[in-house]
Amino acid sequence: MLIAALVFIVLSALLHIYIWVLEQFLWDKPQGMKTFGLEPEFATATKELAANQGLYNLLLAAIMTIGVIALALGQPWGAALCFAGAGSTVVAGLFLLLTSPNKAKAAITQLIPGLVGCALLAVALL
């Protein structure tokens, strides 16, 4: 159960690294604009905001990665990092879903790996 939990948390971390790349480097490029449904003028005007948001996604990925490594090395405090990082992705996904229902696919994509990882980790630690 622990290995399955860690796999889902790693998937969540990898997804958030991908989102970081999109927001940090590709926001005003064709791939970024297509992914987020942006017009060129809006992408240019919000590029700095997106880069800042991207950094948060990278930090969440780092927290989850450190937590997974710590747990894999037998350090129980790694669970706290896994719950904090993956749990944050769940909350952010739920917030996106509630505030922007038209972005439901993105919200669900963001929250599912973290939710499954947290649930499996909780069961594994019981």
Short mmCIF file of N, CA and C in Angstrom, two decimals:
data_model
loop_
_atom_site.label_atom_id
_atom_site.label_comp_id
_atom_site.label_asym_id
_atom_site.label_seq_id
_atom_site.Cartn_x
_atom_site.Cartn_y
_atom_site.Cartn_z
N MET A 1 0.83 -1.19 0.00
CA MET A 1 0.00 0.00 0.00
C MET A 1 0.87 1.26 0.00
N LEU A 2 1.97 1.21 0.76
CA LEU A 2 2.87 2.36 0.82
C LEU A 2 3.47 2.65 -0.55
N ILE A 3 3.88 1.62 -1.25
CA ILE A 3 4.48 1.83 -2.58
C ILE A 3 3.45 2.45 -3.53
N ALA A 4 2.23 1.98 -3.50
CA ALA A 4 1.19 2.56 -4.36
C ALA A 4 0.97 4.03 -4.00
N ALA A 5 0.95 4.34 -2.72
CA ALA A 5 0.78 5.73 -2.29
C ALA A 5 1.90 6.60 -2.83
N LEU A 6 3.12 6.11 -2.72
CA LEU A 6 4.27 6.89 -3.18
C LEU A 6 4.25 7.06 -4.70
N VAL A 7 3.78 6.06 -5.41
CA VAL A 7 3.68 6.18 -6.87
C VAL A 7 2.72 7.31 -7.24
N PHE A 8 1.57 7.38 -6.58
CA PHE A 8 0.61 8.44 -6.89
C PHE A 8 1.14 9.82 -6.49
N ILE A 9 1.88 9.87 -5.40
CA ILE A 9 2.45 11.15 -4.98
C ILE A 9 3.54 11.59 -5.96
N VAL A 10 4.32 10.65 -6.44
CA VAL A 10 5.32 10.98 -7.46
C VAL A 10 4.63 11.45 -8.74
N LEU A 11 3.54 10.81 -9.13
CA LEU A 11 2.79 11.25 -10.31
C LEU A 11 2.29 12.69 -10.12
N SER A 12 1.82 13.00 -8.93
CA SER A 12 1.37 14.36 -8.65
C SER A 12 2.55 15.34 -8.74
N ALA A 13 3.69 14.95 -8.21
CA ALA A 13 4.88 15.81 -8.28
C ALA A 13 5.29 16.04 -9.73
N LEU A 14 5.30 14.98 -10.53
CA LEU A 14 5.68 15.12 -11.94
C LEU A 14 4.70 16.01 -12.69
N LEU A 15 3.42 15.88 -12.41
CA LEU A 15 2.42 16.73 -13.04
C LEU A 15 2.67 18.19 -12.70
N HIS A 16 3.01 18.46 -11.44
CA HIS A 16 3.23 19.84 -11.02
C HIS A 16 4.56 20.40 -11.56
N ILE A 17 5.51 19.54 -11.83
CA ILE A 17 6.72 20.01 -12.52
C ILE A 17 6.36 20.40 -13.95
N TYR A 18 5.52 19.61 -14.60
CA TYR A 18 5.06 19.94 -15.95
C TYR A 18 4.30 21.27 -15.96
N ILE A 19 3.42 21.46 -14.98
CA ILE A 19 2.67 22.72 -14.89
C ILE A 19 3.64 23.88 -14.67
N TRP A 20 4.66 23.66 -13.84
CA TRP A 20 5.67 24.71 -13.62
C TRP A 20 6.33 25.10 -14.94
N VAL A 21 6.71 24.12 -15.73
CA VAL A 21 7.35 24.42 -17.03
C VAL A 21 6.39 25.23 -17.90
N LEU A 22 5.13 24.82 -17.95
CA LEU A 22 4.16 25.55 -18.75
C LEU A 22 4.02 27.00 -18.28
N GLU A 23 3.92 27.19 -16.96
CA GLU A 23 3.69 28.53 -16.43
C GLU A 23 4.96 29.38 -16.43
N GLN A 24 6.09 28.76 -16.19
CA GLN A 24 7.35 29.50 -16.09
C GLN A 24 7.95 29.84 -17.45
N PHE A 25 7.94 28.90 -18.36
CA PHE A 25 8.67 29.06 -19.61
C PHE A 25 7.81 29.11 -20.87
N LEU A 26 6.60 28.55 -20.82
CA LEU A 26 5.81 28.42 -22.04
C LEU A 26 4.50 29.21 -22.02
N TRP A 27 4.30 30.00 -20.99
CA TRP A 27 3.04 30.72 -20.81
C TRP A 27 2.63 31.51 -22.04
N ASP A 28 3.56 32.26 -22.62
CA ASP A 28 3.24 33.11 -23.77
C ASP A 28 3.71 32.50 -25.10
N LYS A 29 4.00 31.21 -25.06
CA LYS A 29 4.38 30.48 -26.26
C LYS A 29 3.16 29.68 -26.75
N PRO A 30 3.17 29.21 -27.98
CA PRO A 30 2.00 28.51 -28.51
C PRO A 30 1.49 27.36 -27.62
N GLN A 31 2.40 26.53 -27.10
CA GLN A 31 1.96 25.40 -26.29
C GLN A 31 1.29 25.87 -25.00
N GLY A 32 1.87 26.87 -24.35
CA GLY A 32 1.28 27.38 -23.11
C GLY A 32 -0.06 28.04 -23.35
N MET A 33 -0.14 28.86 -24.40
CA MET A 33 -1.39 29.54 -24.70
C MET A 33 -2.49 28.54 -25.07
N LYS A 34 -2.12 27.51 -25.82
CA LYS A 34 -3.11 26.49 -26.18
C LYS A 34 -3.57 25.72 -24.94
N THR A 35 -2.62 25.33 -24.09
CA THR A 35 -2.96 24.57 -22.89
C THR A 35 -3.91 25.33 -21.99
N PHE A 36 -3.65 26.62 -21.80
CA PHE A 36 -4.45 27.41 -20.87
C PHE A 36 -5.54 28.22 -21.57
N GLY A 37 -5.66 28.12 -22.89
CA GLY A 37 -6.69 28.83 -23.62
C GLY A 37 -6.52 30.34 -23.57
N LEU A 38 -5.29 30.81 -23.80
CA LEU A 38 -4.98 32.23 -23.65
C LEU A 38 -4.87 32.93 -24.99
N GLU A 39 -5.24 34.19 -24.99
CA GLU A 39 -4.99 35.07 -26.12
C GLU A 39 -3.59 35.66 -25.94
N PRO A 40 -2.89 35.96 -27.02
CA PRO A 40 -1.52 36.48 -26.91
C PRO A 40 -1.38 37.72 -26.02
N GLU A 41 -2.32 38.66 -26.13
CA GLU A 41 -2.23 39.87 -25.33
C GLU A 41 -2.34 39.56 -23.84
N PHE A 42 -3.27 38.67 -23.50
CA PHE A 42 -3.45 38.30 -22.09
C PHE A 42 -2.22 37.56 -21.59
N ALA A 43 -1.69 36.65 -22.39
CA ALA A 43 -0.50 35.88 -21.99
C ALA A 43 0.67 36.81 -21.71
N THR A 44 0.86 37.79 -22.56
CA THR A 44 1.96 38.74 -22.36
C THR A 44 1.75 39.56 -21.09
N ALA A 45 0.52 40.00 -20.88
CA ALA A 45 0.21 40.85 -19.71
C ALA A 45 0.32 40.10 -18.39
N THR A 46 0.12 38.78 -18.42
CA THR A 46 0.09 38.00 -17.17
C THR A 46 1.30 37.08 -17.00
N LYS A 47 2.31 37.25 -17.84
CA LYS A 47 3.47 36.36 -17.82
C LYS A 47 4.15 36.31 -16.45
N GLU A 48 4.34 37.46 -15.81
CA GLU A 48 4.99 37.49 -14.49
C GLU A 48 4.15 36.79 -13.44
N LEU A 49 2.84 36.98 -13.48
CA LEU A 49 1.96 36.30 -12.53
C LEU A 49 2.03 34.79 -12.70
N ALA A 50 2.05 34.35 -13.95
CA ALA A 50 2.12 32.92 -14.23
C ALA A 50 3.44 32.32 -13.73
N ALA A 51 4.53 33.06 -13.91
CA ALA A 51 5.83 32.57 -13.45
C ALA A 51 5.83 32.41 -11.93
N ASN A 52 5.21 33.35 -11.24
CA ASN A 52 5.12 33.27 -9.78
C ASN A 52 4.28 32.05 -9.37
N GLN A 53 3.17 31.86 -10.04
CA GLN A 53 2.33 30.71 -9.76
C GLN A 53 3.06 29.42 -10.08
N GLY A 54 3.82 29.42 -11.15
CA GLY A 54 4.60 28.25 -11.51
C GLY A 54 5.59 27.86 -10.44
N LEU A 55 6.19 28.87 -9.80
CA LEU A 55 7.13 28.58 -8.72
C LEU A 55 6.45 27.83 -7.57
N TYR A 56 5.21 28.20 -7.25
CA TYR A 56 4.47 27.47 -6.22
C TYR A 56 4.29 26.01 -6.61
N ASN A 57 4.00 25.76 -7.88
CA ASN A 57 3.85 24.38 -8.33
C ASN A 57 5.16 23.61 -8.22
N LEU A 58 6.27 24.26 -8.53
CA LEU A 58 7.57 23.61 -8.39
C LEU A 58 7.86 23.30 -6.92
N LEU A 59 7.53 24.23 -6.04
CA LEU A 59 7.77 24.00 -4.60
C LEU A 59 6.92 22.85 -4.07
N LEU A 60 5.67 22.75 -4.53
CA LEU A 60 4.85 21.61 -4.12
C LEU A 60 5.47 20.30 -4.60
N ALA A 61 5.96 20.30 -5.82
CA ALA A 61 6.62 19.09 -6.33
C ALA A 61 7.85 18.75 -5.50
N ALA A 62 8.61 19.76 -5.11
CA ALA A 62 9.80 19.51 -4.29
C ALA A 62 9.43 18.95 -2.93
N ILE A 63 8.40 19.49 -2.32
CA ILE A 63 7.94 18.99 -1.01
C ILE A 63 7.54 17.53 -1.12
N MET A 64 6.76 17.21 -2.16
CA MET A 64 6.33 15.82 -2.33
C MET A 64 7.53 14.90 -2.60
N THR A 65 8.45 15.36 -3.42
CA THR A 65 9.63 14.54 -3.77
C THR A 65 10.49 14.26 -2.54
N ILE A 66 10.73 15.27 -1.76
CA ILE A 66 11.52 15.08 -0.53
C ILE A 66 10.79 14.14 0.42
N GLY A 67 9.47 14.29 0.51
CA GLY A 67 8.70 13.40 1.37
C GLY A 67 8.77 11.95 0.92
N VAL A 68 8.65 11.73 -0.37
CA VAL A 68 8.72 10.37 -0.91
C VAL A 68 10.10 9.76 -0.66
N ILE A 69 11.14 10.54 -0.91
CA ILE A 69 12.50 10.03 -0.67
C ILE A 69 12.70 9.70 0.81
N ALA A 70 12.23 10.59 1.68
CA ALA A 70 12.37 10.36 3.12
C ALA A 70 11.65 9.08 3.54
N LEU A 71 10.42 8.90 3.07
CA LEU A 71 9.68 7.68 3.42
C LEU A 71 10.37 6.44 2.86
N ALA A 72 10.87 6.53 1.65
CA ALA A 72 11.56 5.39 1.04
C ALA A 72 12.81 5.02 1.83
N LEU A 73 13.40 6.01 2.51
CA LEU A 73 14.58 5.76 3.34
C LEU A 73 14.22 5.44 4.79
N GLY A 74 12.92 5.27 5.05
CA GLY A 74 12.48 4.88 6.38
C GLY A 74 12.31 6.03 7.36
N GLN A 75 12.28 7.25 6.87
CA GLN A 75 12.11 8.41 7.75
C GLN A 75 10.62 8.74 7.87
N PRO A 76 10.01 8.53 9.02
CA PRO A 76 8.56 8.73 9.15
C PRO A 76 8.11 10.17 8.92
N TRP A 77 8.98 11.15 9.12
CA TRP A 77 8.59 12.54 8.90
C TRP A 77 8.30 12.84 7.43
N GLY A 78 8.74 11.95 6.55
CA GLY A 78 8.44 12.12 5.14
C GLY A 78 6.95 12.10 4.86
N ALA A 79 6.19 11.39 5.69
CA ALA A 79 4.73 11.34 5.51
C ALA A 79 4.13 12.73 5.65
N ALA A 80 4.63 13.52 6.58
CA ALA A 80 4.11 14.88 6.77
C ALA A 80 4.31 15.71 5.51
N LEU A 81 5.48 15.57 4.88
CA LEU A 81 5.73 16.31 3.65
C LEU A 81 4.83 15.82 2.52
N CYS A 82 4.65 14.52 2.44
CA CYS A 82 3.78 13.96 1.41
C CYS A 82 2.35 14.47 1.58
N PHE A 83 1.86 14.45 2.82
CA PHE A 83 0.50 14.94 3.07
C PHE A 83 0.40 16.44 2.78
N ALA A 84 1.41 17.20 3.18
CA ALA A 84 1.38 18.65 2.96
C ALA A 84 1.39 18.98 1.47
N GLY A 85 2.30 18.36 0.72
CA GLY A 85 2.41 18.66 -0.70
C GLY A 85 1.23 18.13 -1.49
N ALA A 86 0.94 16.84 -1.35
CA ALA A 86 -0.17 16.25 -2.10
C ALA A 86 -1.51 16.81 -1.65
N GLY A 87 -1.65 17.04 -0.36
CA GLY A 87 -2.88 17.63 0.15
C GLY A 87 -3.12 19.02 -0.41
N SER A 88 -2.05 19.78 -0.58
CA SER A 88 -2.18 21.12 -1.17
C SER A 88 -2.67 21.05 -2.61
N THR A 89 -2.23 20.04 -3.34
CA THR A 89 -2.68 19.91 -4.73
C THR A 89 -4.17 19.55 -4.78
N VAL A 90 -4.62 18.79 -3.80
CA VAL A 90 -6.04 18.43 -3.72
C VAL A 90 -6.87 19.68 -3.43
N VAL A 91 -6.44 20.46 -2.45
CA VAL A 91 -7.17 21.68 -2.10
C VAL A 91 -7.19 22.66 -3.28
N ALA A 92 -6.05 22.82 -3.95
CA ALA A 92 -5.98 23.72 -5.09
C ALA A 92 -6.90 23.23 -6.23
N GLY A 93 -6.92 21.92 -6.45
CA GLY A 93 -7.80 21.37 -7.48
C GLY A 93 -9.27 21.56 -7.14
N LEU A 94 -9.61 21.36 -5.88
CA LEU A 94 -11.00 21.59 -5.45
C LEU A 94 -11.38 23.06 -5.58
N PHE A 95 -10.47 23.94 -5.22
CA PHE A 95 -10.74 25.37 -5.35
C PHE A 95 -10.97 25.74 -6.81
N LEU A 96 -10.13 25.23 -7.70
CA LEU A 96 -10.30 25.50 -9.13
C LEU A 96 -11.65 24.96 -9.61
N LEU A 97 -12.00 23.78 -9.18
CA LEU A 97 -13.27 23.17 -9.59
C LEU A 97 -14.45 24.00 -9.12
N LEU A 98 -14.40 24.49 -7.89
CA LEU A 98 -15.51 25.26 -7.33
C LEU A 98 -15.60 26.68 -7.90
N THR A 99 -14.47 27.27 -8.19
CA THR A 99 -14.48 28.66 -8.65
C THR A 99 -14.52 28.79 -10.17
N SER A 100 -14.10 27.76 -10.87
CA SER A 100 -14.09 27.79 -12.34
C SER A 100 -14.57 26.45 -12.88
N PRO A 101 -15.86 26.18 -12.77
CA PRO A 101 -16.39 24.88 -13.22
C PRO A 101 -16.06 24.56 -14.68
N ASN A 102 -15.82 25.59 -15.49
CA ASN A 102 -15.46 25.34 -16.89
C ASN A 102 -14.06 24.73 -17.02
N LYS A 103 -13.30 24.72 -15.94
CA LYS A 103 -11.97 24.12 -15.93
C LYS A 103 -11.96 22.80 -15.14
N ALA A 104 -13.10 22.12 -15.15
CA ALA A 104 -13.25 20.89 -14.37
C ALA A 104 -12.21 19.84 -14.74
N LYS A 105 -11.93 19.68 -16.03
CA LYS A 105 -10.96 18.66 -16.45
C LYS A 105 -9.59 18.94 -15.85
N ALA A 106 -9.14 20.19 -15.91
CA ALA A 106 -7.84 20.56 -15.33
C ALA A 106 -7.85 20.36 -13.81
N ALA A 107 -8.95 20.73 -13.17
CA ALA A 107 -9.04 20.61 -11.72
C ALA A 107 -8.97 19.14 -11.29
N ILE A 108 -9.70 18.30 -11.97
CA ILE A 108 -9.72 16.88 -11.62
C ILE A 108 -8.38 16.24 -11.92
N THR A 109 -7.76 16.63 -13.04
CA THR A 109 -6.43 16.12 -13.37
C THR A 109 -5.43 16.50 -12.28
N GLN A 110 -5.56 17.71 -11.75
CA GLN A 110 -4.64 18.18 -10.72
C GLN A 110 -4.88 17.47 -9.39
N LEU A 111 -6.13 17.23 -9.03
CA LEU A 111 -6.38 16.75 -7.67
C LEU A 111 -6.38 15.24 -7.51
N ILE A 112 -6.67 14.48 -8.55
CA ILE A 112 -6.80 13.03 -8.40
C ILE A 112 -5.53 12.32 -7.92
N PRO A 113 -4.35 12.56 -8.54
CA PRO A 113 -3.17 11.83 -8.05
C PRO A 113 -2.85 12.13 -6.58
N GLY A 114 -2.98 13.38 -6.18
CA GLY A 114 -2.72 13.74 -4.79
C GLY A 114 -3.74 13.13 -3.84
N LEU A 115 -5.00 13.14 -4.26
CA LEU A 115 -6.07 12.57 -3.42
C LEU A 115 -5.86 11.07 -3.22
N VAL A 116 -5.60 10.37 -4.31
CA VAL A 116 -5.37 8.92 -4.21
C VAL A 116 -4.11 8.65 -3.39
N GLY A 117 -3.05 9.43 -3.64
CA GLY A 117 -1.82 9.25 -2.87
C GLY A 117 -2.03 9.47 -1.38
N CYS A 118 -2.74 10.53 -1.02
CA CYS A 118 -3.01 10.81 0.40
C CYS A 118 -3.85 9.71 1.03
N ALA A 119 -4.89 9.27 0.32
CA ALA A 119 -5.76 8.21 0.86
C ALA A 119 -4.98 6.92 1.07
N LEU A 120 -4.19 6.53 0.08
CA LEU A 120 -3.40 5.30 0.22
C LEU A 120 -2.35 5.42 1.31
N LEU A 121 -1.75 6.60 1.42
CA LEU A 121 -0.75 6.80 2.47
C LEU A 121 -1.39 6.72 3.84
N ALA A 122 -2.56 7.30 4.00
CA ALA A 122 -3.26 7.23 5.29
C ALA A 122 -3.55 5.78 5.66
N VAL A 123 -4.02 4.99 4.70
CA VAL A 123 -4.31 3.57 4.95
C VAL A 123 -3.02 2.83 5.30
N ALA A 124 -1.96 3.12 4.57
CA ALA A 124 -0.67 2.44 4.80
C ALA A 124 -0.11 2.73 6.19
N LEU A 125 -0.39 3.91 6.71
CA LEU A 125 0.15 4.30 8.01
C LEU A 125 -0.71 3.85 9.19
N LEU A 126 -1.91 3.35 8.90
CA LEU A 126 -2.79 2.88 9.99
C LEU A 126 -2.34 1.60 10.60
#
